[in-house]
Amino acid sequence: MASQDYLFAPEILDIDLDQSDAKFNPKLSIADPGEGLVVRPLAKQDYEKGFLQLLKELTSVGNISQEAWEARFNDMKQCKDTYFVVVIEDTTLNKIIGASTLVVEKKFIHECGKVGRVEDVVVSNDYRGRQLGKLAVGIMQPLAKKLGCYKVTLNCTDSMVKYYTGLGYKMEDNNANFMCLRL
Ligand code: 16G
């Protein structure tokens, strides 16, 4: 296989899922996420592996040319230590079937602290029942910790609140409202 251009160094995913509030039964690890599956950073070559088609299961994606894809990928890669798009590939089909993103936001508050934002979590409907949603979200916690974040946040629909609560996320008393102004 031609060498892959990864968004971030694969060694960064050398983390222990046991440090996540998400509990797996049967046990899963990043090195062994299930038969035929691999967890790794997004690669430039994933344009050919259905990454954008997968995102369409989450929301609108539109038509993205290979040129536009590569430009955005390069931009994200250049923003060092900021974008961590993690994918789950079914290597038997060369297809991306799950993904989640950690965006690391640098702050002045909390002594120049960092906040991890979990974004664009999606697992193909065809792979339900294999704990892969839990895996995609569960990875983000030890990853954010390893990258020095003091908290991880996400926004979701009302129907998903219970799901994320089960993975350790809480509505904070004075800070639970996600507000949005669409442009
Ligand atoms: C969900 C996603 C968010 C994504 C948004 C897209 C998670 C935890 N949350 O809220 O990351 O950006 O959907 O919705 O995956 P939009 O197309 O309305 O912006």
PDB file of C-alpha atoms and ligand atoms in Angstrom:
ATOM      1  CA  MET A   1       0.000   0.000   0.000  1.00  0.00           C
ATOM      2  CA  ALA A   2       1.288   3.494  -0.849  1.00  0.00           C
ATOM      3  CA  SER A   3       2.375   5.429   2.229  1.00  0.00           C
ATOM      4  CA  GLN A   4      -0.431   7.358   3.873  1.00  0.00           C
ATOM      5  CA  ASP A   5      -0.430  11.107   4.509  1.00  0.00           C
ATOM      6  CA  TYR A   6      -1.901  11.293   8.005  1.00  0.00           C
ATOM      7  CA  LEU A   7      -3.460  14.385   9.535  1.00  0.00           C
ATOM      8  CA  PHE A   8      -1.493  13.777  12.745  1.00  0.00           C
ATOM      9  CA  ALA A   9       1.110  11.321  13.980  1.00  0.00           C
ATOM     10  CA  PRO A  10      -0.489   7.858  14.461  1.00  0.00           C
ATOM     11  CA  GLU A  11       1.517   7.370  17.712  1.00  0.00           C
ATOM     12  CA  ILE A  12      -0.720   9.998  19.329  1.00  0.00           C
ATOM     13  CA  LEU A  13      -3.452   7.346  19.327  1.00  0.00           C
ATOM     14  CA  ASP A  14      -1.310   5.179  21.540  1.00  0.00           C
ATOM     15  CA  ILE A  15      -3.725   5.723  24.426  1.00  0.00           C
ATOM     16  CA  ASP A  16      -5.556   3.570  26.910  1.00  0.00           C
ATOM     17  CA  LEU A  17      -9.327   3.337  26.442  1.00  0.00           C
ATOM     18  CA  ASP A  18      -9.623   2.205  30.056  1.00  0.00           C
ATOM     19  CA  GLN A  19      -9.027   5.842  30.976  1.00  0.00           C
ATOM     20  CA  SER A  20     -12.333   6.738  29.376  1.00  0.00           C
ATOM     21  CA  ASP A  21     -15.691   6.947  31.178  1.00  0.00           C
ATOM     22  CA  ALA A  22     -17.086   4.882  28.291  1.00  0.00           C
ATOM     23  CA  LYS A  23     -17.147   1.257  29.390  1.00  0.00           C
ATOM     24  CA  PHE A  24     -16.919  -1.526  26.833  1.00  0.00           C
ATOM     25  CA  ASN A  25     -18.471  -4.942  27.151  1.00  0.00           C
ATOM     26  CA  PRO A  26     -16.908  -6.987  25.647  1.00  0.00           C
ATOM     27  CA  LYS A  27     -13.675  -5.048  25.992  1.00  0.00           C
ATOM     28  CA  LEU A  28     -12.325  -3.108  23.033  1.00  0.00           C
ATOM     29  CA  SER A  29      -9.024  -1.373  22.561  1.00  0.00           C
ATOM     30  CA  ILE A  30      -7.770   1.099  19.994  1.00  0.00           C
ATOM     31  CA  ALA A  31      -5.343  -1.543  18.748  1.00  0.00           C
ATOM     32  CA  ASP A  32      -8.152  -4.097  18.512  1.00  0.00           C
ATOM     33  CA  PRO A  33     -11.480  -2.387  17.769  1.00  0.00           C
ATOM     34  CA  GLY A  34     -13.117  -5.427  16.177  1.00  0.00           C
ATOM     35  CA  GLU A  35     -12.564  -7.890  13.378  1.00  0.00           C
ATOM     36  CA  GLY A  36     -11.310  -6.268  10.195  1.00  0.00           C
ATOM     37  CA  LEU A  37     -11.370  -2.805  11.731  1.00  0.00           C
ATOM     38  CA  VAL A  38      -8.572  -0.315  12.302  1.00  0.00           C
ATOM     39  CA  VAL A  39      -8.578   2.968  14.248  1.00  0.00           C
ATOM     40  CA  ARG A  40      -6.203   5.594  12.891  1.00  0.00           C
ATOM     41  CA  PRO A  41      -5.839   9.279  12.023  1.00  0.00           C
ATOM     42  CA  LEU A  42      -7.643  10.594   8.957  1.00  0.00           C
ATOM     43  CA  ALA A  43      -5.423  10.279   5.857  1.00  0.00           C
ATOM     44  CA  LYS A  44      -5.438  12.343   2.679  1.00  0.00           C
ATOM     45  CA  GLN A  45      -6.179   9.093   0.832  1.00  0.00           C
ATOM     46  CA  ASP A  46      -9.496   8.746   2.683  1.00  0.00           C
ATOM     47  CA  TYR A  47     -11.168  10.833  -0.010  1.00  0.00           C
ATOM     48  CA  GLU A  48     -11.202   7.553  -1.938  1.00  0.00           C
ATOM     49  CA  LYS A  49     -12.421   5.563   1.046  1.00  0.00           C
ATOM     50  CA  GLY A  50     -15.817   7.094   1.559  1.00  0.00           C
ATOM     51  CA  PHE A  51     -15.037   9.476   4.428  1.00  0.00           C
ATOM     52  CA  LEU A  52     -17.203  12.249   2.979  1.00  0.00           C
ATOM     53  CA  GLN A  53     -20.022   9.790   2.202  1.00  0.00           C
ATOM     54  CA  LEU A  54     -19.924   8.741   5.848  1.00  0.00           C
ATOM     55  CA  LEU A  55     -20.226  12.353   7.024  1.00  0.00           C
ATOM     56  CA  LYS A  56     -23.430  12.570   4.976  1.00  0.00           C
ATOM     57  CA  GLU A  57     -25.001  10.274   7.556  1.00  0.00           C
ATOM     58  CA  LEU A  58     -24.485  13.127  10.061  1.00  0.00           C
ATOM     59  CA  THR A  59     -25.386  16.273   8.137  1.00  0.00           C
ATOM     60  CA  SER A  60     -25.104  18.124   4.844  1.00  0.00           C
ATOM     61  CA  VAL A  61     -21.709  17.778   3.146  1.00  0.00           C
ATOM     62  CA  GLY A  62     -22.251  18.967  -0.418  1.00  0.00           C
ATOM     63  CA  ASN A  63     -20.041  18.171  -3.389  1.00  0.00           C
ATOM     64  CA  ILE A  64     -16.388  18.421  -2.475  1.00  0.00           C
ATOM     65  CA  SER A  65     -13.830  18.091  -5.282  1.00  0.00           C
ATOM     66  CA  GLN A  66     -10.576  16.269  -4.631  1.00  0.00           C
ATOM     67  CA  GLU A  67      -8.806  19.609  -4.954  1.00  0.00           C
ATOM     68  CA  ALA A  68     -11.017  21.209  -2.300  1.00  0.00           C
ATOM     69  CA  TRP A  69     -10.559  18.172  -0.073  1.00  0.00           C
ATOM     70  CA  GLU A  70      -6.775  18.330  -0.325  1.00  0.00           C
ATOM     71  CA  ALA A  71      -6.684  22.066   0.308  1.00  0.00           C
ATOM     72  CA  ARG A  72      -8.789  21.679   3.472  1.00  0.00           C
ATOM     73  CA  PHE A  73      -6.791  18.648   4.617  1.00  0.00           C
ATOM     74  CA  ASN A  74      -3.515  20.566   4.189  1.00  0.00           C
ATOM     75  CA  ASP A  75      -4.927  23.581   6.037  1.00  0.00           C
ATOM     76  CA  MET A  76      -5.997  21.420   8.954  1.00  0.00           C
ATOM     77  CA  LYS A  77      -2.663  19.631   9.039  1.00  0.00           C
ATOM     78  CA  GLN A  78      -0.784  22.916   9.094  1.00  0.00           C
ATOM     79  CA  CYS A  79      -2.718  24.016  12.181  1.00  0.00           C
ATOM     80  CA  LYS A  80      -0.455  21.916  14.334  1.00  0.00           C
ATOM     81  CA  ASP A  81      -1.843  20.311  17.500  1.00  0.00           C
ATOM     82  CA  THR A  82      -5.384  21.430  16.673  1.00  0.00           C
ATOM     83  CA  TYR A  83      -7.320  18.979  14.467  1.00  0.00           C
ATOM     84  CA  PHE A  84      -7.486  15.323  15.404  1.00  0.00           C
ATOM     85  CA  VAL A  85      -9.856  13.550  13.048  1.00  0.00           C
ATOM     86  CA  VAL A  86      -9.933   9.878  14.004  1.00  0.00           C
ATOM     87  CA  VAL A  87     -11.411   7.292  11.657  1.00  0.00           C
ATOM     88  CA  ILE A  88     -12.444   3.655  11.871  1.00  0.00           C
ATOM     89  CA  GLU A  89     -11.711   1.762   8.649  1.00  0.00           C
ATOM     90  CA  ASP A  90     -13.177  -1.554   7.603  1.00  0.00           C
ATOM     91  CA  THR A  91     -10.000  -2.885   6.004  1.00  0.00           C
ATOM     92  CA  THR A  92     -11.864  -5.739   4.332  1.00  0.00           C
ATOM     93  CA  LEU A  93     -13.702  -3.129   2.223  1.00  0.00           C
ATOM     94  CA  ASN A  94     -11.150  -0.250   2.344  1.00  0.00           C
ATOM     95  CA  LYS A  95     -13.981   1.874   3.651  1.00  0.00           C
ATOM     96  CA  ILE A  96     -14.233   4.466   6.423  1.00  0.00           C
ATOM     97  CA  ILE A  97     -17.179   3.434   8.562  1.00  0.00           C
ATOM     98  CA  GLY A  98     -16.744   5.631  11.649  1.00  0.00           C
ATOM     99  CA  ALA A  99     -15.220   8.963  12.597  1.00  0.00           C
ATOM    100  CA  SER A 100     -14.928  11.558  15.318  1.00  0.00           C
ATOM    101  CA  THR A 101     -12.956  14.754  15.652  1.00  0.00           C
ATOM    102  CA  LEU A 102     -11.233  16.438  18.552  1.00  0.00           C
ATOM    103  CA  VAL A 103     -10.553  20.130  18.013  1.00  0.00           C
ATOM    104  CA  VAL A 104      -8.111  21.540  20.534  1.00  0.00           C
ATOM    105  CA  GLU A 105      -8.874  25.153  21.309  1.00  0.00           C
ATOM    106  CA  LYS A 106      -6.089  27.190  22.892  1.00  0.00           C
ATOM    107  CA  LYS A 107      -7.122  29.605  25.638  1.00  0.00           C
ATOM    108  CA  PHE A 108      -5.638  32.306  27.853  1.00  0.00           C
ATOM    109  CA  ILE A 109      -7.891  31.304  30.735  1.00  0.00           C
ATOM    110  CA  HIS A 110      -6.887  28.421  32.980  1.00  0.00           C
ATOM    111  CA  GLU A 111      -3.242  29.416  32.692  1.00  0.00           C
ATOM    112  CA  CYS A 112      -3.179  29.233  28.919  1.00  0.00           C
ATOM    113  CA  GLY A 113      -5.311  26.107  29.097  1.00  0.00           C
ATOM    114  CA  LYS A 114      -6.778  24.080  26.263  1.00  0.00           C
ATOM    115  CA  VAL A 115     -10.323  22.828  25.695  1.00  0.00           C
ATOM    116  CA  GLY A 116     -11.118  19.783  23.596  1.00  0.00           C
ATOM    117  CA  ARG A 117     -14.248  19.963  21.453  1.00  0.00           C
ATOM    118  CA  VAL A 118     -15.717  16.718  20.206  1.00  0.00           C
ATOM    119  CA  GLU A 119     -17.184  17.189  16.737  1.00  0.00           C
ATOM    120  CA  ASP A 120     -18.694  15.245  13.861  1.00  0.00           C
ATOM    121  CA  VAL A 121     -19.167  11.882  15.511  1.00  0.00           C
ATOM    122  CA  VAL A 122     -20.610   9.390  13.056  1.00  0.00           C
ATOM    123  CA  VAL A 123     -20.707   5.627  12.650  1.00  0.00           C
ATOM    124  CA  SER A 124     -22.272   3.952   9.643  1.00  0.00           C
ATOM    125  CA  ASN A 125     -25.698   2.469  10.355  1.00  0.00           C
ATOM    126  CA  ASP A 126     -24.474  -0.809   8.865  1.00  0.00           C
ATOM    127  CA  TYR A 127     -22.088  -1.252  11.815  1.00  0.00           C
ATOM    128  CA  ARG A 128     -24.530  -0.809  14.670  1.00  0.00           C
ATOM    129  CA  GLY A 129     -24.219  -3.005  17.735  1.00  0.00           C
ATOM    130  CA  ARG A 130     -20.419  -3.200  17.664  1.00  0.00           C
ATOM    131  CA  GLN A 131     -19.817  -0.444  20.278  1.00  0.00           C
ATOM    132  CA  LEU A 132     -18.252   1.723  17.585  1.00  0.00           C
ATOM    133  CA  GLY A 133     -20.122   4.931  18.465  1.00  0.00           C
ATOM    134  CA  LYS A 134     -18.950   4.447  22.010  1.00  0.00           C
ATOM    135  CA  LEU A 135     -15.450   3.836  20.691  1.00  0.00           C
ATOM    136  CA  ALA A 136     -15.472   6.948  18.483  1.00  0.00           C
ATOM    137  CA  VAL A 137     -16.571   9.108  21.426  1.00  0.00           C
ATOM    138  CA  GLY A 138     -14.656   7.182  24.094  1.00  0.00           C
ATOM    139  CA  ILE A 139     -11.301   7.751  22.380  1.00  0.00           C
ATOM    140  CA  MET A 140     -11.732  11.493  22.631  1.00  0.00           C
ATOM    141  CA  GLN A 141     -11.439  11.604  26.440  1.00  0.00           C
ATOM    142  CA  PRO A 142      -7.973  10.037  26.893  1.00  0.00           C
ATOM    143  CA  LEU A 143      -6.853  11.765  23.696  1.00  0.00           C
ATOM    144  CA  ALA A 144      -7.865  15.183  25.044  1.00  0.00           C
ATOM    145  CA  LYS A 145      -6.216  14.366  28.363  1.00  0.00           C
ATOM    146  CA  LYS A 146      -2.997  13.348  26.630  1.00  0.00           C
ATOM    147  CA  LEU A 147      -3.038  16.587  24.628  1.00  0.00           C
ATOM    148  CA  GLY A 148      -3.324  18.639  27.831  1.00  0.00           C
ATOM    149  CA  CYS A 149      -6.978  19.717  27.693  1.00  0.00           C
ATOM    150  CA  TYR A 150      -8.672  20.558  30.998  1.00  0.00           C
ATOM    151  CA  LYS A 151     -12.149  19.621  29.724  1.00  0.00           C
ATOM    152  CA  VAL A 152     -13.920  18.182  26.706  1.00  0.00           C
ATOM    153  CA  THR A 153     -17.220  19.540  25.418  1.00  0.00           C
ATOM    154  CA  LEU A 154     -19.721  18.626  22.738  1.00  0.00           C
ATOM    155  CA  ASN A 155     -23.116  19.671  21.520  1.00  0.00           C
ATOM    156  CA  CYS A 156     -25.835  17.303  20.458  1.00  0.00           C
ATOM    157  CA  THR A 157     -29.558  16.975  19.846  1.00  0.00           C
ATOM    158  CA  ASP A 158     -31.948  16.414  22.783  1.00  0.00           C
ATOM    159  CA  SER A 159     -32.365  12.800  21.735  1.00  0.00           C
ATOM    160  CA  MET A 160     -28.632  12.156  22.157  1.00  0.00           C
ATOM    161  CA  VAL A 161     -28.321  13.658  25.655  1.00  0.00           C
ATOM    162  CA  LYS A 162     -28.979  10.345  27.374  1.00  0.00           C
ATOM    163  CA  TYR A 163     -26.391   8.621  25.194  1.00  0.00           C
ATOM    164  CA  TYR A 164     -23.644  11.109  25.993  1.00  0.00           C
ATOM    165  CA  THR A 165     -24.609  11.132  29.674  1.00  0.00           C
ATOM    166  CA  GLY A 166     -23.849   7.416  29.667  1.00  0.00           C
ATOM    167  CA  LEU A 167     -20.367   8.213  28.393  1.00  0.00           C
ATOM    168  CA  GLY A 168     -19.562  10.625  31.220  1.00  0.00           C
ATOM    169  CA  TYR A 169     -20.744  13.960  29.799  1.00  0.00           C
ATOM    170  CA  LYS A 170     -22.847  16.204  32.036  1.00  0.00           C
ATOM    171  CA  MET A 171     -25.089  19.186  31.581  1.00  0.00           C
ATOM    172  CA  GLU A 172     -23.343  21.735  33.795  1.00  0.00           C
ATOM    173  CA  ASP A 173     -25.675  23.769  36.009  1.00  0.00           C
ATOM    174  CA  ASN A 174     -24.876  27.221  34.709  1.00  0.00           C
ATOM    175  CA  ASN A 175     -23.367  26.356  31.386  1.00  0.00           C
ATOM    176  CA  ALA A 176     -25.625  23.858  29.653  1.00  0.00           C
ATOM    177  CA  ASN A 177     -27.115  25.924  26.851  1.00  0.00           C
ATOM    178  CA  PHE A 178     -25.561  25.610  23.447  1.00  0.00           C
ATOM    179  CA  MET A 179     -26.505  28.715  21.508  1.00  0.00           C
ATOM    180  CA  CYS A 180     -26.157  29.177  17.794  1.00  0.00           C
ATOM    181  CA  LEU A 181     -26.617  31.909  15.230  1.00  0.00           C
ATOM    182  CA  ARG A 182     -26.862  30.393  11.740  1.00  0.00           C
ATOM    183  CA  LEU A 183     -25.109  32.405   9.023  1.00  0.00           C
TER     184      LEU A 183
HETATM  185  C1  16G B   1     -23.832  17.484  15.839  1.00  0.00           C
HETATM  186  C2  16G B   1     -22.358  17.187  16.012  1.00  0.00           C
HETATM  187  C3  16G B   1     -21.523  18.386  15.615  1.00  0.00           C
HETATM  188  C4  16G B   1     -21.839  18.696  14.172  1.00  0.00           C
HETATM  189  C5  16G B   1     -23.296  19.035  14.052  1.00  0.00           C
HETATM  190  C6  16G B   1     -23.683  19.299  12.618  1.00  0.00           C
HETATM  191  C7  16G B   1     -21.347  15.697  17.616  1.00  0.00           C
HETATM  192  C8  16G B   1     -21.047  15.414  19.042  1.00  0.00           C
HETATM  193  N1  16G B   1     -22.060  16.800  17.377  1.00  0.00           N
HETATM  194  O1  16G B   1     -24.242  18.434  16.743  1.00  0.00           O
HETATM  195  O2  16G B   1     -20.166  18.085  15.749  1.00  0.00           O
HETATM  196  O3  16G B   1     -20.996  19.740  13.708  1.00  0.00           O
HETATM  197  O4  16G B   1     -24.067  17.931  14.508  1.00  0.00           O
HETATM  198  O5  16G B   1     -24.919  19.927  12.577  1.00  0.00           O
HETATM  199  O6  16G B   1     -20.953  14.950  16.726  1.00  0.00           O
HETATM  200  P1  16G B   1     -25.211  21.121  11.564  1.00  0.00           P
HETATM  201  O7  16G B   1     -25.088  20.525  10.193  1.00  0.00           O
HETATM  202  O8  16G B   1     -26.570  21.526  11.919  1.00  0.00           O
HETATM  203  O9  16G B   1     -24.160  22.162  11.821  1.00  0.00           O
END
